[in-house]
Coordinates of C-alpha atoms in Angstrom, one line a residue:
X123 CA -68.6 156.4 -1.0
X124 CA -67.4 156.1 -4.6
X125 CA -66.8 153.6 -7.1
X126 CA -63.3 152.2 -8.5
X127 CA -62.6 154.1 -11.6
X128 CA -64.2 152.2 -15.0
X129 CA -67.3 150.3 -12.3
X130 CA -70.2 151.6 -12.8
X131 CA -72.4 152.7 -9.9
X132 CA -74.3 149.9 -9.0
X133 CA -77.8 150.6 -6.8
X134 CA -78.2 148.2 -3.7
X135 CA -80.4 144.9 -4.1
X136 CA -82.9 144.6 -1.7
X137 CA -83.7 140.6 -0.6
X138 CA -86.2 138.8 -3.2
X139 CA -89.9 140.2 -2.9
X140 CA -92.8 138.6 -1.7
X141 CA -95.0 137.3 -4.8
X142 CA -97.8 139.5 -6.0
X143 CA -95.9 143.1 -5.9
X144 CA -98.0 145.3 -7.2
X145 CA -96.8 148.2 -9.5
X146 CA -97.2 151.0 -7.1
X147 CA -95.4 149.2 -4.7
X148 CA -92.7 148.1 -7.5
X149 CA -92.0 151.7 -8.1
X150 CA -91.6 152.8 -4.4
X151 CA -88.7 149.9 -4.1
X152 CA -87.5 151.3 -7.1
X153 CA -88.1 155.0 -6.5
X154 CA -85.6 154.4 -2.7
X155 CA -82.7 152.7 -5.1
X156 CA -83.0 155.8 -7.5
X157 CA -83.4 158.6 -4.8
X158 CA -79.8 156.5 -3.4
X159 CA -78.1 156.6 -6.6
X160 CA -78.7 160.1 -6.9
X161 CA -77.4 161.3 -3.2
X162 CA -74.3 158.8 -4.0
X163 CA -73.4 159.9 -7.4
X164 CA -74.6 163.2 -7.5
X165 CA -76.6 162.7 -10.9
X166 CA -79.6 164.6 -11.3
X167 CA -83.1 163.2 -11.2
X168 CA -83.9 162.9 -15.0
X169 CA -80.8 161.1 -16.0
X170 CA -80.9 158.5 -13.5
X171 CA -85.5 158.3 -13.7
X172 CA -84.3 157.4 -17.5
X173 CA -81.5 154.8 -17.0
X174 CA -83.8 153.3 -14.7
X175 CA -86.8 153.1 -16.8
X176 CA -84.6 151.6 -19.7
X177 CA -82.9 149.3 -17.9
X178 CA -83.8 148.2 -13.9
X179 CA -87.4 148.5 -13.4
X180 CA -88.3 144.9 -14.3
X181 CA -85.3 143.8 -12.7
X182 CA -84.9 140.0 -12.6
X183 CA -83.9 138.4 -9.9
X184 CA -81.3 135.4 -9.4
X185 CA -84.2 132.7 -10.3
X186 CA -85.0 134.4 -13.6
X187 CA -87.9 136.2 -11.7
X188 CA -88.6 139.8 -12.4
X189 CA -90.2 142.1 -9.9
X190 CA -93.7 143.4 -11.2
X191 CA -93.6 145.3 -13.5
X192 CA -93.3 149.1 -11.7
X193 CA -95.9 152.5 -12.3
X194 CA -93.3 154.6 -14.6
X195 CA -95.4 157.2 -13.9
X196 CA -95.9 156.9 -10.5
X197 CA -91.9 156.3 -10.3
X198 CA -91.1 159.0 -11.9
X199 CA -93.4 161.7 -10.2
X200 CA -91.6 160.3 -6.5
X201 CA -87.8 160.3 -8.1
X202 CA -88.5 163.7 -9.4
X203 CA -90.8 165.3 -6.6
X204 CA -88.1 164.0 -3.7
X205 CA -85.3 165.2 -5.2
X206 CA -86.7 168.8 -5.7
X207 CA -88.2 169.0 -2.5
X208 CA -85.2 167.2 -0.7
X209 CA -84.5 170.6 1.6
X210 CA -87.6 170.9 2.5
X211 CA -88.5 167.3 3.3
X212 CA -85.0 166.9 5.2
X213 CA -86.4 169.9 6.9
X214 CA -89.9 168.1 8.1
X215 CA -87.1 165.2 8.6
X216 CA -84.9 166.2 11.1
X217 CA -87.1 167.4 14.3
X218 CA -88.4 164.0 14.3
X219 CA -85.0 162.5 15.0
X220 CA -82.8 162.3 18.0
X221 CA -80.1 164.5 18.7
X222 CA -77.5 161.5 18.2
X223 CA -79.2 160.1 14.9
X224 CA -79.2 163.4 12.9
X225 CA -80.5 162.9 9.3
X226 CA -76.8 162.6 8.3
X227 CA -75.8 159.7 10.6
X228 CA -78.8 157.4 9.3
X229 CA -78.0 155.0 6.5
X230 CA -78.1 156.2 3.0
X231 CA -81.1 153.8 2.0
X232 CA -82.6 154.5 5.3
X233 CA -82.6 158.2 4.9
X234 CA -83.9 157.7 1.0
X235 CA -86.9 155.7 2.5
X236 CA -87.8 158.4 5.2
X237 CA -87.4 161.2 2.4
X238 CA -89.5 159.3 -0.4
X239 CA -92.0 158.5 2.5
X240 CA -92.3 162.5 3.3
X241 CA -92.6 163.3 -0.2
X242 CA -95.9 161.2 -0.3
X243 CA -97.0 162.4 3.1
X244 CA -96.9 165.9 1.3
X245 CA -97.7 166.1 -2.6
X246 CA -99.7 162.8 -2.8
X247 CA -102.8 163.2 -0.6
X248 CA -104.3 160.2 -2.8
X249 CA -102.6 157.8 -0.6
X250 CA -103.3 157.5 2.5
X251 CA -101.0 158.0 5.3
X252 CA -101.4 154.5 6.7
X253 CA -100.7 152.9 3.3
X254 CA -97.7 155.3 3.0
X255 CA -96.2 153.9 6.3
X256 CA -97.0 150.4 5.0
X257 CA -95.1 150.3 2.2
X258 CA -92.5 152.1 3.2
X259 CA -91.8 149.6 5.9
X260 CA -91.9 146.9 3.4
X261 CA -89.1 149.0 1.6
X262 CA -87.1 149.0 4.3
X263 CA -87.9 145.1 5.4
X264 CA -86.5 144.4 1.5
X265 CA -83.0 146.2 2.5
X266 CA -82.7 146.4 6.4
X267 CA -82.8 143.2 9.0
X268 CA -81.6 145.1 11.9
X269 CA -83.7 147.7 14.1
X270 CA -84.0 150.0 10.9
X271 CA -88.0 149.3 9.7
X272 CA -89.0 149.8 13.8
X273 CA -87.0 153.0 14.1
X274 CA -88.0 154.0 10.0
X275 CA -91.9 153.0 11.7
X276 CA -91.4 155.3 14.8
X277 CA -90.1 158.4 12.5
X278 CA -93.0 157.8 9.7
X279 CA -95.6 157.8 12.1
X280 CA -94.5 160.9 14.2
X281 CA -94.7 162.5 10.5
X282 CA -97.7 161.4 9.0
X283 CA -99.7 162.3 12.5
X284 CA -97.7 165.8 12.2
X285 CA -98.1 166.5 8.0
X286 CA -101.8 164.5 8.1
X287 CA -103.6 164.8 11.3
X288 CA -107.0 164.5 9.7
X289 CA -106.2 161.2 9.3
X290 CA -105.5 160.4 12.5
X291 CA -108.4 161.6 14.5

């Protein structure tokens, strides 16, 4: 997928969000567009964490709305710790698919939901697993209507029971 010569690349809009977004959860909406933008364009991470922090996190909506103000932090850490660990994560990714919905078949916002998801399932034991799922499922309710959150549900949970089994006991 590429854009016409002179457009600039252009992240999808997920649907409005419900009021009272937190930060966190701001920057995990967020965090999905970027890791996206960066499988599409094939711009590294610290270009596109910096055009994002300058100009779309705070993104108004078509009301004159802005989503809550995002964790820059927080984004940045997930943008940057996805997209270095992207082999390895696609790794822990793809035994937890079906043979005819390899990694590569899923949908490019799908796949950067299940990858930021993994990342947090591996370097940020802070959160737990449940609320990992949990947003993430909210990510994918803002972009998918479809059967995408229940299968992106099934495939978290296999791999938070697999990567976090302490908390499942």
């Amino acid at each position: 997928m590429t854009n016409p010569p002179n457009v600039p690349f252009k992240a999808p809009t997920p649907r409005k969000p419900k009021p009272g977004v937190k930060a966190r959860s701001a920057a995990r909406l967020a965090a999905v567009q970027a890791l996206y933008q960066i499988e599409v364009t094939g711009r590294p991470a610290t270009g596109v964490i910096k055009e994002f922090v300058a100009h779309r996190l705070g993104v108004e909506f078509d009301e004159g709305e802005k989503l809550h103000d995002a964790d820059q932090a927080f984004f940045g850490d997930l943008v940057r710790g996805a997209s270095e660990r992207r082999e390895d994560i696609d790794g822990l990714i793809a035994p937890a698919l079906t043979a005819d919905w390899p990694l590569d078949r899923l949908d490019s916002i799908l796949r950067a939901t299940l990858r930021m998801a993994v990342y947090e399932f591996l370097a940020r034991v802070d959160v737990p697993a449940r609320v990992v799922i949990n947003e993430y499922l909210d990510v994918a309710h803002a972009f998918f209507a479809g059967s995408e959150p229940a299968f992106a549900n099934g495939v978290l949970n296999t791999l938070a029971r697999r990567l976090r089994p302490a908390e499942f006991t």
